[in-house]
mmCIF file of C-alpha atoms in Angstrom:
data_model
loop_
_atom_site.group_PDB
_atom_site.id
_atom_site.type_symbol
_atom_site.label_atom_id
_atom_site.label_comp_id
_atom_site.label_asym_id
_atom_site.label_seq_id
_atom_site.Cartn_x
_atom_site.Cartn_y
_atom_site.Cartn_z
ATOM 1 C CA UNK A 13 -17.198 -6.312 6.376
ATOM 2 C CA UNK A 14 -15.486 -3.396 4.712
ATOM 3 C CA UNK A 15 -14.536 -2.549 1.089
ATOM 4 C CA UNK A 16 -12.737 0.286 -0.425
ATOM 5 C CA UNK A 17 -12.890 0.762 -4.117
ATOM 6 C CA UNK A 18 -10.167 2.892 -5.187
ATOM 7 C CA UNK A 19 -11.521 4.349 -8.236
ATOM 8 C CA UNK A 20 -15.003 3.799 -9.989
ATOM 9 C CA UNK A 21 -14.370 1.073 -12.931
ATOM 10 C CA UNK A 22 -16.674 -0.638 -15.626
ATOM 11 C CA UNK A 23 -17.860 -3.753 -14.696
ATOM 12 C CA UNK A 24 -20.496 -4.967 -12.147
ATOM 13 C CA UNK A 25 -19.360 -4.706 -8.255
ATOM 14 C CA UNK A 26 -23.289 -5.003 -7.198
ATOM 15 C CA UNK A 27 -22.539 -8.661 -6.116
ATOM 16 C CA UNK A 28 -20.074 -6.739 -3.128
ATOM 17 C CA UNK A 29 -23.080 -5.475 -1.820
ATOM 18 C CA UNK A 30 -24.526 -8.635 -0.989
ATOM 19 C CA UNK A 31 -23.200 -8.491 2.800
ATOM 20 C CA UNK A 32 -20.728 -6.074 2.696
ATOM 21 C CA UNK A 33 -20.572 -2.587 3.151
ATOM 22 C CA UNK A 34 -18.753 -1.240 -0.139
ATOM 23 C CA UNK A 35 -17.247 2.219 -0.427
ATOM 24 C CA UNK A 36 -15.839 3.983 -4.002
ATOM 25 C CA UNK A 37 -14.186 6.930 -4.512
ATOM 26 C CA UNK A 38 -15.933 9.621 -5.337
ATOM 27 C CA UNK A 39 -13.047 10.786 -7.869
ATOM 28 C CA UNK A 40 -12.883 9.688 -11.244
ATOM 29 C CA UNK A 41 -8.667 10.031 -10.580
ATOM 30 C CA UNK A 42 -5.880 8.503 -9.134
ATOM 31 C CA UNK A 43 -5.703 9.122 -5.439
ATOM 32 C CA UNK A 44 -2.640 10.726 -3.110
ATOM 33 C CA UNK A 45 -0.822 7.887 -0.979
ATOM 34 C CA UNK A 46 -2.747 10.010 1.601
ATOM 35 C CA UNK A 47 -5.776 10.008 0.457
ATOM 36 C CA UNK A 48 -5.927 6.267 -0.454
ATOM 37 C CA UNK A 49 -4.618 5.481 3.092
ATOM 38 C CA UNK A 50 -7.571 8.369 4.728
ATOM 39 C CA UNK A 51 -10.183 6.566 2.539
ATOM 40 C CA UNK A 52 -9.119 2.873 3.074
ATOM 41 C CA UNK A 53 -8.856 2.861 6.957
ATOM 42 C CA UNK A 54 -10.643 0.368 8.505
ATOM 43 C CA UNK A 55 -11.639 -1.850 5.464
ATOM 44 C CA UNK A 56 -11.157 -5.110 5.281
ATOM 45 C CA UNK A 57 -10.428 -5.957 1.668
ATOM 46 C CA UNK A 58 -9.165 -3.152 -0.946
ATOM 47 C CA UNK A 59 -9.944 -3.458 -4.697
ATOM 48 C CA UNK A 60 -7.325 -0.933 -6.235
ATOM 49 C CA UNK A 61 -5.880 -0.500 -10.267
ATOM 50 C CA UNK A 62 -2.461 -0.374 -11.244
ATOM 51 C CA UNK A 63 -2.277 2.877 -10.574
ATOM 52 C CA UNK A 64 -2.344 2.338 -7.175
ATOM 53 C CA UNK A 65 0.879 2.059 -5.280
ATOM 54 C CA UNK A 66 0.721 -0.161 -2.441
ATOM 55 C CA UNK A 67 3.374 -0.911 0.019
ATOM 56 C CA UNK A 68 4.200 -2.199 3.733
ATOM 57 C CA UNK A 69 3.335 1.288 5.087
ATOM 58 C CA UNK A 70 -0.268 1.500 3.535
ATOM 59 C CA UNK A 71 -1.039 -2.042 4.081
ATOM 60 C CA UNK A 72 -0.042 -0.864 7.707
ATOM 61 C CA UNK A 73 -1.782 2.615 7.551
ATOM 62 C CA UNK A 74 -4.958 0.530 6.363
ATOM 63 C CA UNK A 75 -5.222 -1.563 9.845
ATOM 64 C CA UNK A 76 -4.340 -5.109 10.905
ATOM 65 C CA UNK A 77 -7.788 -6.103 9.745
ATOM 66 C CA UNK A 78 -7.025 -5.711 5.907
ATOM 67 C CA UNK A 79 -7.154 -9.396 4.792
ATOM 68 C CA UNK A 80 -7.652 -8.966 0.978
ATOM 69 C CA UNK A 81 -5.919 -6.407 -1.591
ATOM 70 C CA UNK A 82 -8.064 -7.290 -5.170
ATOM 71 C CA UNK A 83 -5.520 -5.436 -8.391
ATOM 72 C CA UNK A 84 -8.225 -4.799 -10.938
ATOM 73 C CA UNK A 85 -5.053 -5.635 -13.683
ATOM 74 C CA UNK A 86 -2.880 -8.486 -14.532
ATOM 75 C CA UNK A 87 0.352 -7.145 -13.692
ATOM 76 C CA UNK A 88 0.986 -6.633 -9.825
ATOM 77 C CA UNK A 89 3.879 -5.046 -9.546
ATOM 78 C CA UNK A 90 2.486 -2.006 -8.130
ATOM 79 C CA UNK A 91 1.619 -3.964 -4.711
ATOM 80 C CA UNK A 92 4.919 -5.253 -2.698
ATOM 81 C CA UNK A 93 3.653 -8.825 -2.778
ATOM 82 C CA UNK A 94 6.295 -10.223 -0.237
ATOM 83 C CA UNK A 95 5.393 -7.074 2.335
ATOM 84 C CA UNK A 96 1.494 -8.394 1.502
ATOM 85 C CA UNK A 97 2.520 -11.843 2.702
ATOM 86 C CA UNK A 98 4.446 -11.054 5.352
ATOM 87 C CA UNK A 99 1.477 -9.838 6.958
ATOM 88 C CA UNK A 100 -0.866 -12.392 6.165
ATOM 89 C CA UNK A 101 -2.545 -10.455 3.433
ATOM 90 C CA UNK A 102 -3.918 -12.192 0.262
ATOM 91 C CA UNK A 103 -3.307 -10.605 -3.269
ATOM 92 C CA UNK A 104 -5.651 -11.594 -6.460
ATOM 93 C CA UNK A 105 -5.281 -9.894 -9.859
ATOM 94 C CA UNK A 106 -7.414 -10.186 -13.162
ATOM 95 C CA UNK A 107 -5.603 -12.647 -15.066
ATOM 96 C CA UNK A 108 -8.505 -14.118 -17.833
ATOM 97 C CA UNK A 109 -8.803 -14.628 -21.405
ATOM 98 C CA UNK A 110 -10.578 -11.740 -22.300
ATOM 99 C CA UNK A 111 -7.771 -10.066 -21.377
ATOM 100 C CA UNK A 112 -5.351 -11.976 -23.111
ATOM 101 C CA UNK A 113 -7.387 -11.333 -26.402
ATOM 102 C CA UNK A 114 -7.888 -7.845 -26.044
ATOM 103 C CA UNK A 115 -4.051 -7.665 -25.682
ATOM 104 C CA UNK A 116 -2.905 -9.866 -28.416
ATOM 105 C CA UNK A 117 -5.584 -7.585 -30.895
ATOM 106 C CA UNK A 118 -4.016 -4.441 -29.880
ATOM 107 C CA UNK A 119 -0.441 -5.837 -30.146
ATOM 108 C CA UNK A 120 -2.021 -6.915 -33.592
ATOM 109 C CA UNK A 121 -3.459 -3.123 -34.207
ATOM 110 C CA UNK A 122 -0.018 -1.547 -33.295
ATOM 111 C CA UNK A 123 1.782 -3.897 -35.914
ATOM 112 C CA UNK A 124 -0.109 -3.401 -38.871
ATOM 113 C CA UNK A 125 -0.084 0.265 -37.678
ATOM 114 C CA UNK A 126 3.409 0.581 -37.919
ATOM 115 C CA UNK A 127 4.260 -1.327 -40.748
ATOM 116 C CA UNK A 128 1.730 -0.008 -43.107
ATOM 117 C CA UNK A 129 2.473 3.905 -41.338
ATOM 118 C CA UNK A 130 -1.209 4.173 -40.763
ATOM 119 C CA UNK A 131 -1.058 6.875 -38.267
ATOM 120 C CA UNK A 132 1.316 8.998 -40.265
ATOM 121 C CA UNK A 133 -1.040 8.443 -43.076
ATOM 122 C CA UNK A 134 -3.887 9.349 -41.431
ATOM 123 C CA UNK A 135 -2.211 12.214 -39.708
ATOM 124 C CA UNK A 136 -1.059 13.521 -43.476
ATOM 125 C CA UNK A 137 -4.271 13.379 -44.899
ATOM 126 C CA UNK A 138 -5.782 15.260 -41.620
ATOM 127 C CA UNK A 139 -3.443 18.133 -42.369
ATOM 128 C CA UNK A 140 -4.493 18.539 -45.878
ATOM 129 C CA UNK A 141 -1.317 17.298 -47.193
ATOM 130 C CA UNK A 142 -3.572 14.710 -49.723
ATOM 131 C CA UNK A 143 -3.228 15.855 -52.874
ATOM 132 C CA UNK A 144 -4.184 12.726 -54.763
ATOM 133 C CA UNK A 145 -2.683 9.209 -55.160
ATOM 134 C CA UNK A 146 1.267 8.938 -55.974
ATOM 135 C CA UNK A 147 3.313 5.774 -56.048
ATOM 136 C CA UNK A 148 5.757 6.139 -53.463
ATOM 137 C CA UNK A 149 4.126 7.963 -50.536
ATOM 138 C CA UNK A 150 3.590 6.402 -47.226
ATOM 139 C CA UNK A 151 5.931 3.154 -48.161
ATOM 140 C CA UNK A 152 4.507 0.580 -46.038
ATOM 141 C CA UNK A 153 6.682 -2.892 -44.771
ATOM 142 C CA UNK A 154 4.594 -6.304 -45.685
ATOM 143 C CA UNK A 155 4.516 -8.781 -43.025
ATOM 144 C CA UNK A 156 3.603 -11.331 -45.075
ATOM 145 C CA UNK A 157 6.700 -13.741 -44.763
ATOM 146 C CA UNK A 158 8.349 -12.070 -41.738
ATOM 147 C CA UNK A 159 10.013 -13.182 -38.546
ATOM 148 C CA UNK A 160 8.219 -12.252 -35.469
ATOM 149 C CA UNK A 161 10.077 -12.643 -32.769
ATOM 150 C CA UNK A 162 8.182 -13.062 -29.194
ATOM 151 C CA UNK A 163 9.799 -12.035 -25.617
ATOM 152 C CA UNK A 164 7.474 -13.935 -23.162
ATOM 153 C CA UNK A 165 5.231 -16.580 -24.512
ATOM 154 C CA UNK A 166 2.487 -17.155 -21.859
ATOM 155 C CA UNK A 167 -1.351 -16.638 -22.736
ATOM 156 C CA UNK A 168 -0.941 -13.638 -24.642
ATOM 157 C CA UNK A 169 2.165 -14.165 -26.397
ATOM 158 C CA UNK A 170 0.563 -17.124 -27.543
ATOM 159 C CA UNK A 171 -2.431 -15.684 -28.822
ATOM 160 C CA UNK A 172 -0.096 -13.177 -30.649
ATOM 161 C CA UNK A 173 1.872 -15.941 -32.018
ATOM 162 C CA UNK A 174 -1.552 -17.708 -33.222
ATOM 163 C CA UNK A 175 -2.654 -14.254 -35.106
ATOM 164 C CA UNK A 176 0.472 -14.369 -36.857
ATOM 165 C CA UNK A 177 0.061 -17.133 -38.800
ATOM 166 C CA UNK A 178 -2.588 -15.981 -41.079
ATOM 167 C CA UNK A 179 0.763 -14.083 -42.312
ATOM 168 C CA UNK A 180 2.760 -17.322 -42.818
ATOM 169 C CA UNK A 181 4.977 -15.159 -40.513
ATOM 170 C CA UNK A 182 8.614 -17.609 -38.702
ATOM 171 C CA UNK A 183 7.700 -16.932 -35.474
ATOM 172 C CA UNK A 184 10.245 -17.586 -32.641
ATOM 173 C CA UNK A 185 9.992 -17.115 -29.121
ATOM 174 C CA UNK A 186 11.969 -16.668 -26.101
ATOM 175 C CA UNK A 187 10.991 -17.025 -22.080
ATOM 176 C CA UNK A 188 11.329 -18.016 -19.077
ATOM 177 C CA UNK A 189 11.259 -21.461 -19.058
ATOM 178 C CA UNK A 190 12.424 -22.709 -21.587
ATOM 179 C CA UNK A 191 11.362 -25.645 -24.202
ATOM 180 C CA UNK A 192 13.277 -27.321 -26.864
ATOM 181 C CA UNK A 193 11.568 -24.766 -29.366
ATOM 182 C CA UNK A 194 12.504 -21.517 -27.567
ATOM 183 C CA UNK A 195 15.889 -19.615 -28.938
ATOM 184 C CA UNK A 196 18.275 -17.226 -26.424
ATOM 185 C CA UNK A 197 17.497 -13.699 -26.183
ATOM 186 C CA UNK A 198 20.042 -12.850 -28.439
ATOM 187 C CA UNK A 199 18.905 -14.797 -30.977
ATOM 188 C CA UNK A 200 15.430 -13.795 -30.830
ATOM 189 C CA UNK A 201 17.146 -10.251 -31.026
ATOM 190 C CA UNK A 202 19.564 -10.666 -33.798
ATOM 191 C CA UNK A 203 16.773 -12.910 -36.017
ATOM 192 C CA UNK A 204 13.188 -10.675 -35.652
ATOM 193 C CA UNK A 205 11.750 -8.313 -38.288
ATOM 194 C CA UNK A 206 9.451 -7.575 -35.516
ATOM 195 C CA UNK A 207 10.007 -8.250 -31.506
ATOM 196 C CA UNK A 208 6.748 -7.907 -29.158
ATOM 197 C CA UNK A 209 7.292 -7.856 -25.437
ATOM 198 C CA UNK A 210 5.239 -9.800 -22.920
ATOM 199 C CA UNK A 211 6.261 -10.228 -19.828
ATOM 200 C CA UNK A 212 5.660 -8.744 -16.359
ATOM 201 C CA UNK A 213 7.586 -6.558 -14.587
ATOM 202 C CA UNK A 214 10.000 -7.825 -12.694
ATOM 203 C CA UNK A 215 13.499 -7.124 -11.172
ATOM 204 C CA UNK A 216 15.057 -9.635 -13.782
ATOM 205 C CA UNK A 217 13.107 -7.538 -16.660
ATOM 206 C CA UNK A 218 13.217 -4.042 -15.689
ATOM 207 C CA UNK A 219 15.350 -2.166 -18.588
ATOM 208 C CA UNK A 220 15.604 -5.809 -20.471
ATOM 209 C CA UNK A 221 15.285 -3.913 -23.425
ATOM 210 C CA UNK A 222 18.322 -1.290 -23.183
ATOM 211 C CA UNK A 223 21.468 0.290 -25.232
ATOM 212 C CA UNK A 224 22.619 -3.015 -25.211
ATOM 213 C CA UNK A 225 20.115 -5.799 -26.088
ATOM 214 C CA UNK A 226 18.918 -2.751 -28.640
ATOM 215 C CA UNK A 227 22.018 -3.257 -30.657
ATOM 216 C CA UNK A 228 21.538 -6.302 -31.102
ATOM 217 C CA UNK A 229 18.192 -6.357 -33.210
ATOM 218 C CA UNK A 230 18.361 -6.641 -36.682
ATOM 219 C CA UNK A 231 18.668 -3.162 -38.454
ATOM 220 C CA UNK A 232 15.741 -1.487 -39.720
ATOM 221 C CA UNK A 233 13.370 -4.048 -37.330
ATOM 222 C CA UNK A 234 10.238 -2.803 -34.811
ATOM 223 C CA UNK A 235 9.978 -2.958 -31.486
ATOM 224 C CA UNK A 236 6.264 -3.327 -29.603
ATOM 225 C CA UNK A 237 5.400 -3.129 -26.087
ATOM 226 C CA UNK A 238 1.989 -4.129 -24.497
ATOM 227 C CA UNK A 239 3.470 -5.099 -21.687
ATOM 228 C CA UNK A 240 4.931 -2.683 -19.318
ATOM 229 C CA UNK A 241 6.660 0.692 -19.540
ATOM 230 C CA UNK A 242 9.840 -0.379 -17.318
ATOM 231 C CA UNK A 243 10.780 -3.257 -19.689
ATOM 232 C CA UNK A 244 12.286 -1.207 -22.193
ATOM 233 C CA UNK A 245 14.839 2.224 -21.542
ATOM 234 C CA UNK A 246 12.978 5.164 -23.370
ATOM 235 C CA UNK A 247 16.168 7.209 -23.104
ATOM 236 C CA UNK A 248 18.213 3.958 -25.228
ATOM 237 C CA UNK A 249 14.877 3.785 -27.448
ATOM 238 C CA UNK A 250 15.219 7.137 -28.470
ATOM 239 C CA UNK A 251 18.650 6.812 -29.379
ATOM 240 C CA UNK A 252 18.066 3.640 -31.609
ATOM 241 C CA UNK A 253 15.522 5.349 -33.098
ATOM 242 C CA UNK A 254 17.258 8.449 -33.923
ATOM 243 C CA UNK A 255 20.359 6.463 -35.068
ATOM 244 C CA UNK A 256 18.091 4.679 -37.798
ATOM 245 C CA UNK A 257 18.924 1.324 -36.062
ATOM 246 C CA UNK A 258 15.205 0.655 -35.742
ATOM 247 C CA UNK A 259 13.180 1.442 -38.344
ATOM 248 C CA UNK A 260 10.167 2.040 -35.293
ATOM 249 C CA UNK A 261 8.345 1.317 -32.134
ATOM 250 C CA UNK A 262 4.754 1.497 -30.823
ATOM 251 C CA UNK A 263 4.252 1.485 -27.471
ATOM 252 C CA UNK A 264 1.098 0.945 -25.012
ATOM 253 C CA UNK A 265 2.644 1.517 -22.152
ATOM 254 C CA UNK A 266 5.711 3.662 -20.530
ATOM 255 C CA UNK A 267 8.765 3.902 -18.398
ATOM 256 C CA UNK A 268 7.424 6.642 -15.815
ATOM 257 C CA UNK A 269 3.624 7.106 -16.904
ATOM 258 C CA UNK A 270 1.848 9.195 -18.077
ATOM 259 C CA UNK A 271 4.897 11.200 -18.661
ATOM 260 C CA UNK A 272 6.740 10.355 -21.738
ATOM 261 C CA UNK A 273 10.069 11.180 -23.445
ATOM 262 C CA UNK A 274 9.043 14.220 -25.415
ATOM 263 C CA UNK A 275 11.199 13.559 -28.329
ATOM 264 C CA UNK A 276 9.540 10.014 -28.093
ATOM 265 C CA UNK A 277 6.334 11.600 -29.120
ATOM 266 C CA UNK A 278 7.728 13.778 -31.490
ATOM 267 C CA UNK A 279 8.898 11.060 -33.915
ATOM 268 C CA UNK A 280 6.893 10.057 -36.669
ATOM 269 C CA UNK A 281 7.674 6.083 -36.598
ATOM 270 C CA UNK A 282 6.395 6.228 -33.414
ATOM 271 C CA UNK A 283 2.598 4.909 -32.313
ATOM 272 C CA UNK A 284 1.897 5.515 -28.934
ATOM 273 C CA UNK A 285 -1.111 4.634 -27.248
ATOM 274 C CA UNK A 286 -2.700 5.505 -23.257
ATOM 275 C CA UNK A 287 -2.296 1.667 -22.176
ATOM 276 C CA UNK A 288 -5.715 0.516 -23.493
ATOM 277 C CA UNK A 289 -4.548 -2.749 -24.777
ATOM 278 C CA UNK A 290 -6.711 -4.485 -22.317
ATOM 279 C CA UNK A 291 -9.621 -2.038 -22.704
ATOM 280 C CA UNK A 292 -12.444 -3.770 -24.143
ATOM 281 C CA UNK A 293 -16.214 -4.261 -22.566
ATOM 282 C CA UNK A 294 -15.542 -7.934 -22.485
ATOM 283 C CA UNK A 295 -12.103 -7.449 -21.147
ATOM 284 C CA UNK A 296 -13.338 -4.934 -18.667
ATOM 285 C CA UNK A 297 -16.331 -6.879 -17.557
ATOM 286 C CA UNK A 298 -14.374 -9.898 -17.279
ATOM 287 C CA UNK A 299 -11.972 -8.190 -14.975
ATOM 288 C CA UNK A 300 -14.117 -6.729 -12.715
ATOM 289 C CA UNK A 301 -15.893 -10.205 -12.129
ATOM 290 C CA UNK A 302 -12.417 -11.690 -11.227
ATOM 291 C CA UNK A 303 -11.623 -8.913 -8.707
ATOM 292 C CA UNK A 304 -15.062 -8.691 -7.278
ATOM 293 C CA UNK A 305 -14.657 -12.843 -6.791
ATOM 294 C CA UNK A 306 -11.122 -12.494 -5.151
ATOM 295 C CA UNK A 307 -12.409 -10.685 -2.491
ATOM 296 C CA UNK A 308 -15.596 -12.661 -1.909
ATOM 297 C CA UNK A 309 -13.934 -15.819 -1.843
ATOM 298 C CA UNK A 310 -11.004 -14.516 0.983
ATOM 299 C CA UNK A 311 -13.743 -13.223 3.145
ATOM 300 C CA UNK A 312 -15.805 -16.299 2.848
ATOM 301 C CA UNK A 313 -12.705 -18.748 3.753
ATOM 302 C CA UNK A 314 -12.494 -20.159 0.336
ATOM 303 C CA UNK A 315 -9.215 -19.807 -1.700
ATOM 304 C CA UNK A 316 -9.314 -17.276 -4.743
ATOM 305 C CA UNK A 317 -8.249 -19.244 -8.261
ATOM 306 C CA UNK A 318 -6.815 -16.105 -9.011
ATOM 307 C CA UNK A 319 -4.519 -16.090 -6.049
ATOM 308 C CA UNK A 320 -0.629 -14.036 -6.461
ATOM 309 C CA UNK A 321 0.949 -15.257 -3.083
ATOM 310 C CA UNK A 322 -0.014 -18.802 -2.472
ATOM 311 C CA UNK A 323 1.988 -19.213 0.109
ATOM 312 C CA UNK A 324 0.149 -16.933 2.410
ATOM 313 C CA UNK A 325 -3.017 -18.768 2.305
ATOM 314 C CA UNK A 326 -2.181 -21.059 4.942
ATOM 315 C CA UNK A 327 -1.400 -17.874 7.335
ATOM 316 C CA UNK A 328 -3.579 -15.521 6.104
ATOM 317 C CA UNK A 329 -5.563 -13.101 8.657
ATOM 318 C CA UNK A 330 -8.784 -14.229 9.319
#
């Protein structure tokens, strides 16, 4: 059988070999819709990144034959997973702990960065503005004894949450279903010297973090995102940041990537990084074994563990 490879990754895909006729782009870039559809014609399983947008028409551009779309990411929402079941089609993603670490460290990284200004530091001193050690420059925020407040606590939150106790940080925590220790968004809000987002991207948390819920976080608190760039409203960000509302925000990820609000960049209590959170060898490794196993599993007949649509199994082209 066929495989198409969207983009070369790290990791080991040798073990696709063993039967199957694999295919990788030659580019080291995200391809066209066109391009992806040109190249993928025919196969019949498709690893792709997040990058990749896949819907009903290039599931349908691919062939009837396509029985296996492996995301080489957690997140999914850049494959229409209802249009991928209605056809029969099995979606996997790379959901492990290696992953989950790499995330809660670089939610970690971001942080400390922010509270103790480390890149603004580092940026001063780059410039040649060190002159020599004075008492109040670069004013850092301790975290010792702080309220972290976590949207989403599923394996990464909780790593997060488990990091921040070496701080005797309160933590508190909000999601989706809820326990007799979770508080209302609101509260989480109102309550957090620092709020971290985790959760996926869904319909229910596009924008969740707007003009609105923004108003409600305590004054002079930070806001981090590892999670994805259409959880929070850059434009309403901006705003809260410009107002003095928040005191800062660093951000992994963003609304419309790669481009970013210019003004966004051009504030100095702002960290941003290129969505490396998960970018570790172990992560990456880790990853690649996961995506490589969701598609040998579906063409062997054997259900993936890392499986998005259950449902479809039952139905799924053969």
């Amino acid at each position: 059988m066929k495989v198409f490879v969207t983009r070369k990754v790290p990791g080991d895909l040798e073990p696709l070999k063993n039967g199957h006729e694999v295919i990788v782009s030659e580019f080291s870039r995200i391809l066209s819709p066109q391009e992806l559809i040109e190249k993928a014609k025919g196969v019949d399983a498709l690893l792709c990144l997040l990058t990749d947008k896949i819907d009903g028409d290039v599931m349908d551009a691919i062939g009837p034959q396509l029985k296996v779309i492996s995301n080489y990411a957690v997140g999914f929402d850049n494959i229409n997973i209802s249009e991928a079941t209605d056809r029969g089609i099995v979606v996997t993603n790379t959901p492990c702990e290696q992953v989950d670490e790499a995330v809660a460290e670089h939610t970690w990284a971001l942080i400390s960065g922010l509270a103790r200004r480390i890149v603004e530091a580092d940026e001063a001193v780059r410039r040649g503005a060190y002159k020599g050690w004075e008492p109040d420059i670069f004013l850092g925020t301790s975290l010792i004894g702080k309220t972290l407040g976590i949207v989403g606590l599923g394996g990464i939150g909780a790593m997060v949450a488990r990091r921040a106790e070496g701080y005797k940080m309160k933590i508190i925590y909000n999601k989706r279903t809820k326990d007799e220790k979770s508080v209302d968004l609101d509260t989480l809000l109102a309550t957090s010297d620092i709020v971290t987002l985790h959760v996926p991207l869904t319909d229910e948390t596009r924008h969740l973090i707007n003009k609105q819920t923004l108003s409600k976080m305590k004054k002079g608190s930070f806001l981090i995102n590892t999670a994805r760039g259409g959880v929070v409203d850059e434009h309403d960000l901006v705003e809260s940041l410009r107002d003095g509302h928040l005191a800062g925000a660093a951000l992994d990820v963003f609304d419309n990537e790669p481009n970013i609000d210019p003004e966004l960049i051009g504030m100095p209590n702002v960290i941003t990084t290129p969505h490396i959170a998960s970018a570790t060898h172990e992560a990456r490794d880790a990853m690649a074994c996961l995506a490589v196993s969701g598609i040998l599993d579906v063409l062997s007949s054997k259900e993936p563990i890392n499986i998005v649509n259950k449902e479809v199994w039952p139905n799924r082209r053969k």
